[in-house]
CSV table of C-alpha atoms in Angstrom, one decimal:
chain,number,residue,atom,x,y,z
R,1,UNK,CA,-0.1,0.0,0.0
R,2,UNK,CA,1.3,3.4,-0.9
R,3,UNK,CA,0.8,5.9,1.9
R,4,UNK,CA,0.9,9.7,1.9
R,5,UNK,CA,1.8,11.2,5.3
R,6,UNK,CA,0.1,14.6,5.8
R,7,UNK,CA,2.0,15.9,8.7
R,8,UNK,CA,5.6,14.8,9.3
R,9,UNK,CA,6.1,15.6,13.0
R,10,UNK,CA,6.8,13.1,15.8
R,11,UNK,CA,3.6,11.2,15.1
R,12,UNK,CA,4.1,11.2,11.3
R,13,UNK,CA,7.7,9.8,11.9
R,14,UNK,CA,6.5,7.2,14.1
R,15,UNK,CA,3.6,6.1,11.7
R,16,UNK,CA,6.2,6.0,9.0
R,17,UNK,CA,8.3,3.5,11.0
R,18,UNK,CA,5.2,1.2,11.7
R,19,UNK,CA,4.0,1.3,8.2
R,20,UNK,CA,7.4,0.4,6.8
R,21,UNK,CA,7.6,-2.5,9.3
R,22,UNK,CA,4.2,-3.7,8.0
R,23,UNK,CA,5.4,-3.7,4.4
R,24,UNK,CA,3.9,-0.4,3.1
R,25,UNK,CA,5.6,2.3,1.1
R,26,UNK,CA,5.7,6.0,2.0
R,27,UNK,CA,5.3,7.9,-1.2
R,28,UNK,CA,4.7,11.4,0.2
R,29,UNK,CA,5.7,13.3,3.3
R,30,UNK,CA,4.0,16.6,3.8
R,31,UNK,CA,5.2,19.2,6.5
R,32,UNK,CA,4.8,22.8,7.1
R,33,UNK,CA,7.4,23.6,4.5
R,34,UNK,CA,5.6,21.7,1.8
R,35,UNK,CA,4.2,24.2,-0.7
R,36,UNK,CA,2.3,21.8,-3.1
R,37,UNK,CA,2.1,18.1,-3.6
R,38,UNK,CA,0.2,15.4,-5.7
R,39,UNK,CA,-1.9,13.4,-3.3
R,40,UNK,CA,-2.9,11.0,-6.3
R,41,UNK,CA,0.4,9.2,-6.0
R,42,UNK,CA,-1.0,7.5,-2.9
R,43,UNK,CA,-3.5,4.7,-2.4
R,44,UNK,CA,-4.4,6.3,1.0
R,45,UNK,CA,-3.5,9.3,3.2
R,46,UNK,CA,-2.8,9.5,6.9
R,47,UNK,CA,-3.2,12.9,8.3
R,48,UNK,CA,-1.6,14.0,11.6
R,49,UNK,CA,-1.0,17.6,10.9
R,50,UNK,CA,-2.1,20.7,12.7
R,51,UNK,CA,-5.6,22.0,13.2
R,52,UNK,CA,-5.1,25.0,10.8
R,53,UNK,CA,-4.5,22.7,7.7
R,54,UNK,CA,-6.2,19.5,8.6
R,55,UNK,CA,-9.5,20.3,6.8
R,56,UNK,CA,-7.7,21.4,3.7
R,57,UNK,CA,-5.7,18.1,3.7
R,58,UNK,CA,-8.8,16.0,4.1
R,59,UNK,CA,-10.7,18.0,1.4
R,60,UNK,CA,-7.7,17.6,-1.0
R,61,UNK,CA,-7.8,13.8,-0.5
R,62,UNK,CA,-11.5,13.4,-0.9
R,63,UNK,CA,-11.5,15.7,-4.0
R,64,UNK,CA,-8.9,13.5,-5.5
R,65,UNK,CA,-10.6,10.1,-4.8
R,66,UNK,CA,-7.9,9.4,-2.1
R,67,UNK,CA,-9.3,7.7,1.1
R,68,UNK,CA,-8.0,9.5,4.3
R,69,UNK,CA,-7.5,8.6,7.9
R,70,UNK,CA,-7.2,11.7,10.2
R,71,UNK,CA,-6.1,11.9,13.7
R,72,UNK,CA,-5.7,15.7,13.9
R,73,UNK,CA,-7.6,17.2,16.6
R,74,UNK,CA,-8.8,20.8,17.1
R,75,UNK,CA,-10.6,21.2,13.7
R,76,UNK,CA,-13.9,19.7,14.4
R,77,UNK,CA,-15.9,22.9,13.7
R,78,UNK,CA,-15.6,21.7,10.1
R,79,UNK,CA,-16.1,18.0,10.7
R,80,UNK,CA,-19.7,17.9,9.3
R,81,UNK,CA,-18.6,19.6,6.2
R,82,UNK,CA,-15.8,17.1,5.8
R,83,UNK,CA,-18.4,14.2,6.2
R,84,UNK,CA,-20.8,15.8,3.6
R,85,UNK,CA,-17.8,16.2,1.2
R,86,UNK,CA,-17.0,12.4,1.7
R,87,UNK,CA,-20.5,11.4,0.9
R,88,UNK,CA,-20.6,13.8,-2.1
R,89,UNK,CA,-17.5,12.4,-3.7
R,90,UNK,CA,-18.3,8.8,-2.7
R,91,UNK,CA,-15.0,8.6,-0.7
R,92,UNK,CA,-13.5,6.9,2.3
R,93,UNK,CA,-12.8,8.9,5.6
R,94,UNK,CA,-12.1,7.9,9.2
R,95,UNK,CA,-11.7,10.3,11.9
R,96,UNK,CA,-10.7,9.5,15.4
R,97,UNK,CA,-9.5,11.5,18.3
R,98,UNK,CA,-7.3,8.6,19.3
R,99,UNK,CA,-6.2,5.5,17.2
R,100,UNK,CA,-4.8,3.6,20.1
R,101,UNK,CA,-6.4,0.1,20.3
R,102,UNK,CA,-6.3,0.4,24.1
R,103,UNK,CA,-7.9,3.9,24.2
R,104,UNK,CA,-10.8,2.6,21.9
R,105,UNK,CA,-11.3,-0.1,24.4
R,106,UNK,CA,-11.2,2.6,27.1
R,107,UNK,CA,-13.9,4.5,25.4
R,108,UNK,CA,-16.1,1.4,25.7
R,109,UNK,CA,-15.4,1.0,29.4
R,110,UNK,CA,-16.1,4.7,30.0
R,111,UNK,CA,-19.5,4.5,28.6
R,112,UNK,CA,-20.4,1.4,30.3
R,113,UNK,CA,-19.3,2.9,33.7
R,114,UNK,CA,-21.3,6.1,33.0
R,115,UNK,CA,-24.4,4.0,32.5
R,116,UNK,CA,-23.8,2.3,35.9
R,117,UNK,CA,-23.1,5.5,37.7
R,118,UNK,CA,-26.0,7.5,36.2
R,119,UNK,CA,-28.5,7.1,39.1
R,120,UNK,CA,-25.8,7.3,42.0
R,121,UNK,CA,-25.9,11.1,42.6
R,122,UNK,CA,-23.6,10.9,45.5
R,123,UNK,CA,-20.8,10.6,43.2
R,124,UNK,CA,-19.2,13.8,41.6
R,125,UNK,CA,-17.4,13.2,38.3
R,126,UNK,CA,-14.2,14.7,37.0
R,127,UNK,CA,-11.7,14.1,34.3
R,128,UNK,CA,-7.9,14.8,33.9
R,129,UNK,CA,-5.7,14.6,30.8
R,130,UNK,CA,-1.9,15.0,30.5
R,131,UNK,CA,0.0,15.5,27.3
R,132,UNK,CA,3.3,16.7,26.1
R,133,UNK,CA,4.0,20.4,25.9
R,134,UNK,CA,3.9,20.5,22.0
R,135,UNK,CA,0.3,19.6,22.0
R,136,UNK,CA,-1.7,22.5,20.7
R,137,UNK,CA,-5.2,22.0,21.7
R,138,UNK,CA,-6.7,21.5,25.2
R,139,UNK,CA,-8.5,19.5,26.3
R,140,UNK,CA,-7.3,16.7,24.1
R,141,UNK,CA,-9.6,15.3,21.5
R,142,UNK,CA,-9.5,12.0,23.4
R,143,UNK,CA,-10.8,13.7,26.6
R,144,UNK,CA,-13.6,15.4,24.6
R,145,UNK,CA,-14.5,12.0,23.3
R,146,UNK,CA,-14.5,10.5,26.8
R,147,UNK,CA,-16.7,13.4,27.9
R,148,UNK,CA,-19.1,13.0,25.1
R,149,UNK,CA,-19.4,9.4,26.0
R,150,UNK,CA,-20.3,10.2,29.6
R,151,UNK,CA,-22.8,13.0,28.5
R,152,UNK,CA,-24.5,10.4,26.3
R,153,UNK,CA,-25.0,8.1,29.1
R,154,UNK,CA,-25.8,10.4,32.1
R,155,UNK,CA,-27.6,13.6,33.0
R,156,UNK,CA,-24.5,15.7,32.4
R,157,UNK,CA,-25.1,18.4,29.6
R,158,UNK,CA,-21.6,19.5,28.7
R,159,UNK,CA,-17.9,19.7,29.9
R,160,UNK,CA,-15.8,22.5,30.9
R,161,UNK,CA,-12.1,23.1,31.0
R,162,UNK,CA,-10.4,23.7,34.4
R,163,UNK,CA,-13.6,24.5,36.5
R,164,UNK,CA,-15.1,23.3,39.7
R,165,UNK,CA,-17.6,20.6,39.8
R,166,UNK,CA,-21.2,21.5,38.8
R,167,UNK,CA,-24.4,19.6,38.5
R,168,UNK,CA,-24.6,19.9,34.7
R,169,UNK,CA,-20.9,20.1,33.5
R,170,UNK,CA,-18.1,17.7,33.6
R,171,UNK,CA,-14.8,19.4,34.8
R,172,UNK,CA,-11.8,18.5,32.7
R,173,UNK,CA,-8.2,19.4,33.9
R,174,UNK,CA,-5.6,19.6,31.2
R,175,UNK,CA,-2.0,19.4,32.0
R,176,UNK,CA,1.0,19.7,29.8
R,177,UNK,CA,4.3,18.1,30.8
R,178,UNK,CA,7.3,17.3,28.6
R,179,UNK,CA,7.5,14.0,27.0
R,180,UNK,CA,4.1,12.6,28.1
R,181,UNK,CA,2.5,10.7,25.3
R,182,UNK,CA,-1.0,10.8,26.7
R,183,UNK,CA,-2.7,10.0,30.1
R,184,UNK,CA,-6.5,10.1,30.5
R,185,UNK,CA,-8.5,9.4,33.7
R,186,UNK,CA,-12.0,9.6,34.7
R,187,UNK,CA,-13.1,9.8,38.5
R,188,UNK,CA,-16.2,9.2,40.3
R,189,UNK,CA,-15.8,10.5,44.0
R,190,UNK,CA,-18.1,10.3,47.0
R,191,UNK,CA,-17.7,11.1,50.6
R,192,UNK,CA,-16.8,7.3,51.2
R,193,UNK,CA,-15.0,6.2,48.3
R,194,UNK,CA,-13.6,6.9,44.7
R,195,UNK,CA,-13.9,5.0,41.5
R,196,UNK,CA,-11.5,5.8,38.7
R,197,UNK,CA,-10.5,4.2,35.4
R,198,UNK,CA,-7.3,5.4,33.6
R,199,UNK,CA,-5.3,4.9,30.3
R,200,UNK,CA,-1.7,5.6,30.2
R,201,UNK,CA,0.2,5.5,26.9
R,202,UNK,CA,3.8,4.6,27.3
R,203,UNK,CA,4.8,5.8,23.7
R,204,UNK,CA,3.4,6.9,20.4
R,205,UNK,CA,3.7,3.5,18.9
R,206,UNK,CA,0.2,2.4,19.9
R,207,UNK,CA,-1.4,5.5,18.3
R,208,UNK,CA,0.6,4.9,15.1
R,209,UNK,CA,-0.2,1.3,14.9
R,210,UNK,CA,-4.0,2.0,15.2
R,211,UNK,CA,-3.7,4.6,12.5
R,212,UNK,CA,-1.9,2.2,10.2
R,213,UNK,CA,-4.5,-0.5,10.9
R,214,UNK,CA,-7.2,1.9,10.2
R,215,UNK,CA,-5.6,2.8,6.8
R,216,UNK,CA,-5.3,-0.9,5.9
R,217,UNK,CA,-9.0,-1.3,6.7
R,218,UNK,CA,-10.2,1.6,4.9
R,219,UNK,CA,-8.7,0.9,1.5
R,220,UNK,CA,-11.5,0.0,-1.0
R,221,UNK,CA,-14.3,1.1,1.4
R,222,UNK,CA,-16.7,4.0,0.8
R,223,UNK,CA,-18.3,6.1,3.6
R,224,UNK,CA,-17.4,7.8,6.8
R,225,UNK,CA,-16.4,5.5,9.5
R,226,UNK,CA,-15.0,5.3,13.1
R,227,UNK,CA,-12.6,3.1,15.0
R,228,UNK,CA,-15.6,1.2,16.2
R,229,UNK,CA,-16.0,0.0,12.6
R,230,UNK,CA,-12.4,-1.0,12.3
R,231,UNK,CA,-12.4,-2.9,15.5
R,232,UNK,CA,-15.8,-4.3,15.1
R,233,UNK,CA,-16.9,-3.1,18.6
């Protein structure tokens, strides 16, 4: 499979290593200094760029019949437009806030726990996410996905960054620490005990492997998909 890497930072380089190990070819590497490129040389594109260019990258792929896997966060105000374009062009598109196989299992556990805790009003819920200092958006896309999973299965209405607990909002604390690939925790606390679930990434390899597996799965498929489709969960 011929892969175009849209975004060649630390994640892009890790994806390159994993893709080569799995027998694929990297035909294009696009970074902030790339002025123009021909996306049609690729069978599929993997976008781990930055929020300001992600939508343009995705649109370029879909307009040129190249399926695209995107893991860039912070651009989701244009997500519905990207989905519409994918359907218009009969293309293939996967977006995930996190491609780690473990994190996607964590998403499922999070929703299941939220259902169990829904009627236990004595517990206050909070979240924390920790990432490396070069991560541009806060809270992380993964934290937002976790919060949305809780909202869907509870009486919470929204999430808020760095606020104290409230009846309707899920407070999220976002920390930025050097060389932390990603840690996410969800806590339910009462006067008598605390229940928490946590996912800790030890390296970027898990994110990269999941993105490459998603790309392998997406080839020759049409539509908008998620990691639930890829993993069959």
